[in-house]
Amino acid sequence: MKSHYSDAPAAEPLARHTLAVIVDNEPGVLARIAGLFSGRGYNIESLTVSETEHEKHLSRITIVTTGTAHVIEQIKAQLGRLVPVHSVNDLTVQGEAVERELALLKVVGKGEQRVEAMRLAQAFGARTLDATLTSFVFELTGGSDEIERFIKMMTACGLVEVSRTGIAAMSRGAEGM
Amino acid sequence: MSETMTGAEMVVRALQDQGVEHIFGYPGGAVLPIYDALFHQERVKHILVRHEQGAVHAAEGYARSSGKVGVVLVTSGPGATNAVTGLTDALMDSIPLVCLTGQVPTHLIGSDAFQEADTVGITRHCTKHNYLVKRIEDLPRILHEAFYVAANGRPGPVVIDIPKDIQFASGTYVRPSNNRHKTYRPQVQGDAEKIRAAIALMAQAKRPVFYTGGGVINSGPQASALLRELVRLTGFPITSTLMGLGAFPASDRQFLGMLGMHGTYEANLAMHGCDLMINVGARFDDRITGRLDAFSPGSRKIHIDIDASSINKNVKVDIGIVGDCAHVLEDMVRVWRSASPQVDKAALKEWWEKIDGWRGRNCLAYRQSKDTIKPQYAVERLYELTKDRDVYVTTEVGQHQMWAAQFFKFEEPNRWMTSGGLGTMGYGLPAAVGVQLAHPKALVVDIAGEASILMNMQEMSTALQYRLPIKVFILNNEYMGMVRQWQELLHGGRYSESYSAALPDFVKLAEAYGGVGIRCDDPAKLDDAIREMIDTPRPVIFDCIVDKTENCFPMIPSGKAHNEMLLNDVAGDIGSVIDEKGKMLV
């Protein structure tokens, strides 16, 4: 099909990239970034944000996104031209970054199910933050895959609620940002 | 240098310190303190528009024709939402604006108060940057910073939303020491290595073409001067986008005319057949490229743009140079001169012969008539009768806009104000108001259509109030002409809602506003009527009755590439040229 507008590009391989974006912690900055992604049709798989340098009012936003090489380049360029953005760092290009997230899981059950939940939690190295006669709240920190596996296991043991932080990431090696 | 004053006074003082002479606005409850502060001074002159959209377009015309930052002042709620179209227009065409909006007091934000709107939320996507001022301490910095952000890098509109309690609050005003933003530092200098590589490609080119855009205009008159120097040094042909007209003189032999959907045959074929494209400050817009997979297939491409995100966005290029046009062009001229390369003269001669062959096709020719005024003829006569004057042209959007771009020859930058990216009908009249304020002695003409002009007709009142002798030159064909053209070509001539029924009598309308109305429907009397318009030192509406069925050619139809453009003489069977997919697109 031909059109004055370009045809949709042929399917190109998608890649997952983790971006660390340093921004001024000013009102609306998160809306600006999230709005850029929705407005231009980019994906967000995970987004975490917190002020990291209080004196300088700097926040670090970690975004996990998926796209073709062309789209990833556009995302970085579009982020880079936002006025409050200091720097855009592609941790995936810099090498396999360290990526961790934290999950809280509430598990409810009795008897054998409860014992199994406890055993699995120990196997995964999860911490028990709260316990009642019929429930646990576990905390697990790890890579996304590990957390996915833990959640899958716990589903069979009476999982009722999950809360996840999304990914915090950092490049390996001696070099700082 | 610091003084204690209210927020409203700070706003006015900051405008003075930024050298602002005119602002365009409309008062309302949430900006009354600022209007009160304006009342007590004379340095900043306020122009009262009749609708907030008009204020923004007027500021755009002012900015684009003068190179200054345009300033707008509107109230909260509807004042701000009415400004949104103008802000989006300025964002698309990279026009530097600072728009001050009033807001309900901070303690009422979020309560759905009277005339409350989430202005920073609404304008986040249609501004380069925006601010909500929550503390009086931040106000002076934000005011100065806004001017820096609007004018530097790729220019654009900046909104400052100021709650009414902040306008009343007292604080310390700080004069601008440097306007800079604490972190925003656009890259203006191009990479020297890439510039050398670009010159090396240019030196070897056999079929080169310069493709230039609005970025050259935005970069300032120096950029246009440097562009002319480089183009003449190299001897290469040059074409321009709609937004870039005037950067290179239209009468020059090296200029091929505008390119794109309604561009010239020679410009589009040169783009299609070139082996090296040098894009200076243009952005590969879809109206320019046509079908992307068939766009200039055999060329290497150099792209100079101050916005890194423009490079490789739509079209993959071989050398992308991030930087300001004037800076990069200066380096290019210097490198070219010092290298004084041996260009392939034989190949270039052959290329020019080919281009002259395309030129010989005379693609803008149209059938003249003794009975009705052809719209092309009207623009041609307007150009001939005004070209020796200090003339500025604005337009609305549609067929008349394309005919103006094709037939009015611009020799200098900043003379041509049109809504390119957003395509905003109703832009031209308020823009003309802004242009006339910036250039009180100049002849300012809004080339309009009878449909577009009605969208911001109310700004005639503004023109009258401030004795701005603007000329509204309406090509009246009683149709939304471009819509009708597409319906003719794509929808079997079913002219759904595109007829301008119940039109006002534009002559009487001009008189009702206190201006002068002129009507002409006879080609033989057109020159005299245009002269009468030019000689009238008051606002004029010229109702030029033109051929109702004329279409705008050349045209790259939907679904086609540059080398498949349609010329006037094949107009009859254009419907069969566009396929099903093409009909879905505009």
Coordinates of N, CA and C in Angstrom, one line a residue, chain B residues 80-191:
Chain B
A80 N -6.3 31.0 28.9 CA -5.2 30.1 28.6 C -5.6 29.1 27.6
T81 N -6.8 28.5 27.7 CA -7.2 27.5 26.7 C -7.3 28.1 25.3
N82 N -7.8 29.3 25.2 CA -7.9 29.9 23.9 C -6.5 30.2 23.3
A83 N -5.5 30.2 24.1 CA -4.1 30.5 23.6 C -3.5 29.2 23.1
V84 N -4.1 28.1 23.4 CA -3.4 26.8 23.1 C -3.1 26.6 21.6
T85 N -4.1 26.9 20.7 CA -3.8 26.7 19.3 C -2.6 27.6 18.9
G86 N -2.5 28.8 19.3 CA -1.4 29.6 19.0 C -0.1 29.1 19.5
L87 N -0.1 28.6 20.7 CA 1.1 28.0 21.3 C 1.6 26.8 20.5
T88 N 0.6 25.9 20.1 CA 1.0 24.7 19.4 C 1.5 25.2 18.0
D89 N 0.9 26.2 17.4 CA 1.5 26.7 16.2 C 2.9 27.2 16.3
A90 N 3.2 27.9 17.4 CA 4.5 28.4 17.6 C 5.5 27.3 17.9
L91 N 5.0 26.2 18.6 CA 5.9 25.1 18.8 C 6.3 24.4 17.5
M92 N 5.3 24.2 16.7 CA 5.5 23.5 15.4 C 6.5 24.3 14.5
D93 N 6.3 25.6 14.5 CA 7.1 26.4 13.6 C 8.3 27.1 14.3
S94 N 8.6 26.7 15.5 CA 9.8 27.1 16.3 C 9.8 28.7 16.4
I95 N 8.8 29.2 16.9 CA 8.7 30.7 17.1 C 8.9 31.0 18.6
P96 N 9.9 31.9 18.9 CA 10.1 32.2 20.3 C 9.0 33.1 20.9
L97 N 8.3 32.6 21.9 CA 7.3 33.3 22.6 C 7.4 33.1 24.1
V98 N 7.0 34.2 24.9 CA 6.8 34.0 26.3 C 5.3 34.3 26.5
C99 N 4.5 33.4 27.1 CA 3.1 33.6 27.3 C 2.9 33.6 28.8
L100 N 2.4 34.7 29.3 CA 2.1 34.8 30.7 C 0.6 34.5 30.9
T101 N 0.3 33.6 31.8 CA -1.1 33.3 32.0 C -1.4 33.5 33.5
G102 N -2.6 34.1 33.8 CA -3.0 34.2 35.2 C -3.5 32.9 35.6
Q103 N -3.5 32.7 37.0 CA -4.0 31.4 37.5 C -4.7 31.8 38.8
V104 N -5.7 31.0 39.2 CA -6.4 31.2 40.5 C -5.4 31.2 41.6
P105 N -5.7 31.8 42.8 CA -4.7 31.8 43.9 C -4.3 30.3 44.2
T106 N -3.0 30.2 44.7 CA -2.4 28.9 44.9 C -3.3 28.0 45.8
H107 N -4.0 28.6 46.8 CA -4.8 27.7 47.7 C -6.0 27.2 47.1
L108 N -6.4 27.8 45.9 CA -7.6 27.3 45.2 C -7.3 26.3 44.1
I109 N -6.0 26.2 43.8 CA -5.6 25.3 42.7 C -6.0 23.9 43.0
G110 N -6.7 23.3 42.0 CA -7.2 21.9 42.2 C -8.6 21.9 42.8
S111 N -9.2 23.0 43.1 CA -10.6 23.0 43.7 C -11.7 23.2 42.6
D112 N -11.3 23.3 41.3 CA -12.3 23.6 40.3 C -12.9 25.0 40.5
A113 N -12.0 25.9 40.8 CA -12.4 27.3 41.1 C -12.9 28.0 39.8
F114 N -13.5 29.1 39.9 CA -14.0 29.8 38.7 C -12.8 30.2 37.8
Q115 N -13.0 29.9 36.6 CA -11.9 30.1 35.5 C -10.6 29.5 35.9
E116 N -10.7 28.3 36.5 CA -9.5 27.5 36.8 C -9.3 26.5 35.7
A117 N -8.1 26.4 35.1 CA -7.8 25.3 34.2 C -6.4 24.8 34.6
D118 N -6.1 23.6 34.4 CA -4.7 23.1 34.7 C -3.8 23.5 33.5
T119 N -3.4 24.8 33.5 CA -2.7 25.4 32.4 C -1.4 24.7 32.1
V120 N -0.6 24.5 33.2 CA 0.7 23.8 32.9 C 0.5 22.4 32.4
G121 N -0.6 21.7 32.9 CA -0.9 20.4 32.4 C -1.3 20.4 30.9
I122 N -2.2 21.4 30.6 CA -2.7 21.5 29.2 C -1.6 21.9 28.2
T123 N -0.8 22.8 28.7 CA 0.2 23.4 27.7 C 1.6 22.6 27.7
R124 N 1.6 21.6 28.6 CA 2.9 20.9 28.6 C 3.3 20.3 27.3
H125 N 2.4 19.9 26.5 CA 2.7 19.3 25.2 C 2.7 20.3 24.0
C126 N 2.4 21.5 24.3 CA 2.4 22.5 23.2 C 3.3 23.7 23.5
T127 N 4.2 23.5 24.5 CA 5.2 24.5 24.7 C 6.6 23.8 24.7
K128 N 7.6 24.6 24.6 CA 8.9 24.1 24.7 C 9.2 23.8 26.2
H129 N 8.7 24.7 27.0 CA 8.8 24.5 28.5 C 7.7 25.4 29.1
N130 N 7.3 25.0 30.3 CA 6.4 25.8 31.1 C 6.6 25.8 32.6
Y131 N 6.1 26.8 33.2 CA 6.3 26.9 34.7 C 5.0 27.3 35.4
L132 N 4.8 26.7 36.6 CA 3.8 27.2 37.5 C 4.6 27.9 38.6
V133 N 4.3 29.2 38.9 CA 5.1 29.9 39.9 C 4.4 29.7 41.2
K134 N 5.0 29.0 42.2 CA 4.4 28.7 43.4 C 4.9 29.6 44.6
R135 N 6.1 30.2 44.3 CA 6.7 31.0 45.4 C 7.2 32.3 44.7
I136 N 6.9 33.4 45.4 CA 7.4 34.7 44.9 C 8.9 34.8 44.7
E137 N 9.6 34.0 45.5 CA 11.1 34.0 45.4 C 11.5 33.5 44.0
D138 N 10.7 32.6 43.4 CA 11.1 32.0 42.2 C 10.8 32.9 41.0
L139 N 9.9 33.9 41.2 CA 9.4 34.6 40.0 C 10.4 35.3 39.1
P140 N 11.3 36.1 39.8 CA 12.2 36.8 38.9 C 13.1 35.9 38.1
R141 N 13.6 34.8 38.7 CA 14.4 33.9 38.0 C 13.7 33.3 36.8
I142 N 12.4 32.8 37.1 CA 11.6 32.2 36.0 C 11.3 33.1 34.9
L143 N 11.0 34.4 35.2 CA 10.7 35.4 34.1 C 11.9 35.5 33.2
H144 N 13.1 35.6 33.8 CA 14.3 35.8 32.9 C 14.7 34.5 32.2
E145 N 14.6 33.4 32.9 CA 14.9 32.1 32.3 C 14.0 31.9 31.1
A146 N 12.7 32.2 31.2 CA 11.8 31.9 30.2 C 12.2 32.6 28.8
F147 N 12.7 33.8 28.9 CA 13.2 34.5 27.7 C 14.4 33.7 27.1
Y148 N 15.2 33.2 28.0 CA 16.4 32.5 27.5 C 16.0 31.2 26.8
V149 N 15.1 30.5 27.5 CA 14.6 29.2 26.9 C 13.9 29.4 25.6
A150 N 13.0 30.4 25.5 CA 12.2 30.7 24.3 C 13.1 31.0 23.1
A151 N 14.2 31.7 23.4 CA 15.0 32.3 22.2 C 16.2 31.4 21.9
N152 N 16.7 30.6 22.8 CA 17.9 29.8 22.6 C 17.6 28.4 22.2
G153 N 18.6 27.8 21.5 CA 18.4 26.5 21.0 C 17.4 26.5 19.9
R154 N 16.6 25.5 19.7 CA 15.5 25.6 18.8 C 14.4 26.4 19.5
P155 N 14.0 27.6 18.9 CA 13.1 28.5 19.6 C 11.8 27.9 19.8
G156 N 11.0 28.4 20.7 CA 9.7 27.9 20.9 C 8.9 28.6 22.0
P157 N 7.7 28.3 22.2 CA 6.9 29.0 23.2 C 7.1 28.5 24.6
V158 N 7.1 29.5 25.6 CA 7.3 29.1 27.0 C 6.1 29.8 27.7
V159 N 5.4 29.0 28.6 CA 4.3 29.5 29.4 C 4.8 29.7 30.8
I160 N 4.4 30.9 31.4 CA 4.6 31.1 32.8 C 3.2 31.3 33.4
D161 N 2.8 30.3 34.3 CA 1.4 30.4 34.9 C 1.6 31.0 36.3
I162 N 1.0 32.2 36.5 CA 1.2 32.9 37.7 C -0.1 33.1 38.5
P163 N -0.2 32.4 39.6 CA -1.4 32.5 40.5 C -1.5 33.9 41.0
K164 N -2.8 34.3 41.2 CA -3.1 35.7 41.6 C -2.5 36.1 42.9
D165 N -2.4 35.2 43.9 CA -1.8 35.6 45.1 C -0.3 35.9 45.0
I166 N 0.4 35.2 44.0 CA 1.8 35.5 43.7 C 1.9 36.9 43.1
Q167 N 1.0 37.3 42.3 CA 1.0 38.6 41.7 C 0.9 39.7 42.8
F168 N 0.2 39.4 43.8 CA 0.0 40.4 44.9 C 1.2 40.3 45.9
A169 N 1.8 39.1 46.0 CA 2.8 39.0 47.1 C 4.0 39.9 46.8
S170 N 4.7 40.2 47.9 CA 5.8 41.1 47.8 C 7.1 40.3 47.9
G171 N 8.1 40.7 47.1 CA 9.3 40.0 47.1 C 10.5 40.8 46.6
T172 N 11.6 40.2 46.4 CA 12.8 40.9 46.0 C 13.0 40.6 44.5
Y173 N 13.0 41.7 43.7 CA 13.2 41.6 42.3 C 14.7 41.5 42.0
V174 N 15.1 40.7 41.1 CA 16.5 40.6 40.7 C 16.6 40.8 39.2
R175 N 17.5 41.7 38.8 CA 17.6 42.0 37.4 C 18.3 40.8 36.7
P176 N 18.1 40.7 35.4 CA 18.8 39.6 34.8 C 20.3 39.8 34.7
S177 N 21.1 39.0 35.3 CA 22.5 39.1 35.2 C 23.0 38.4 34.0
N178 N 22.7 37.2 33.9 CA 22.7 36.5 32.6 C 21.4 35.7 32.6
N179 N 20.8 35.7 31.4 CA 19.5 35.0 31.4 C 19.5 33.5 31.4
R180 N 20.7 33.0 31.5 CA 20.9 31.6 31.2 C 20.1 30.7 32.2
H181 N 19.7 29.6 31.7 CA 19.1 28.5 32.5 C 20.2 27.8 33.2
K182 N 19.9 27.2 34.3 CA 21.0 26.6 35.1 C 21.6 25.4 34.4
T183 N 20.8 24.7 33.6 CA 21.4 23.6 32.9 C 21.2 23.6 31.4
Y184 N 20.2 24.3 30.9 CA 19.9 24.2 29.5 C 20.9 24.9 28.7
R185 N 21.7 24.2 27.9 CA 22.8 24.8 27.1 C 22.7 24.2 25.7
P186 N 22.0 24.7 24.8 CA 21.9 24.1 23.5 C 23.3 24.2 22.8
Q187 N 23.5 23.2 22.0 CA 24.8 23.2 21.3 C 24.7 24.0 20.0
V188 N 25.5 25.1 19.9 CA 25.4 26.0 18.8 C 26.5 25.8 17.8
Q189 N 27.7 25.3 18.3 CA 28.8 25.1 17.4 C 28.8 23.7 16.8
G190 N 28.9 23.6 15.5 CA 28.9 22.3 14.9 C 30.2 21.5 15.1
D191 N 30.2 20.2 15.0 CA 31.4 19.4 15.2 C 32.3 19.6 14.0

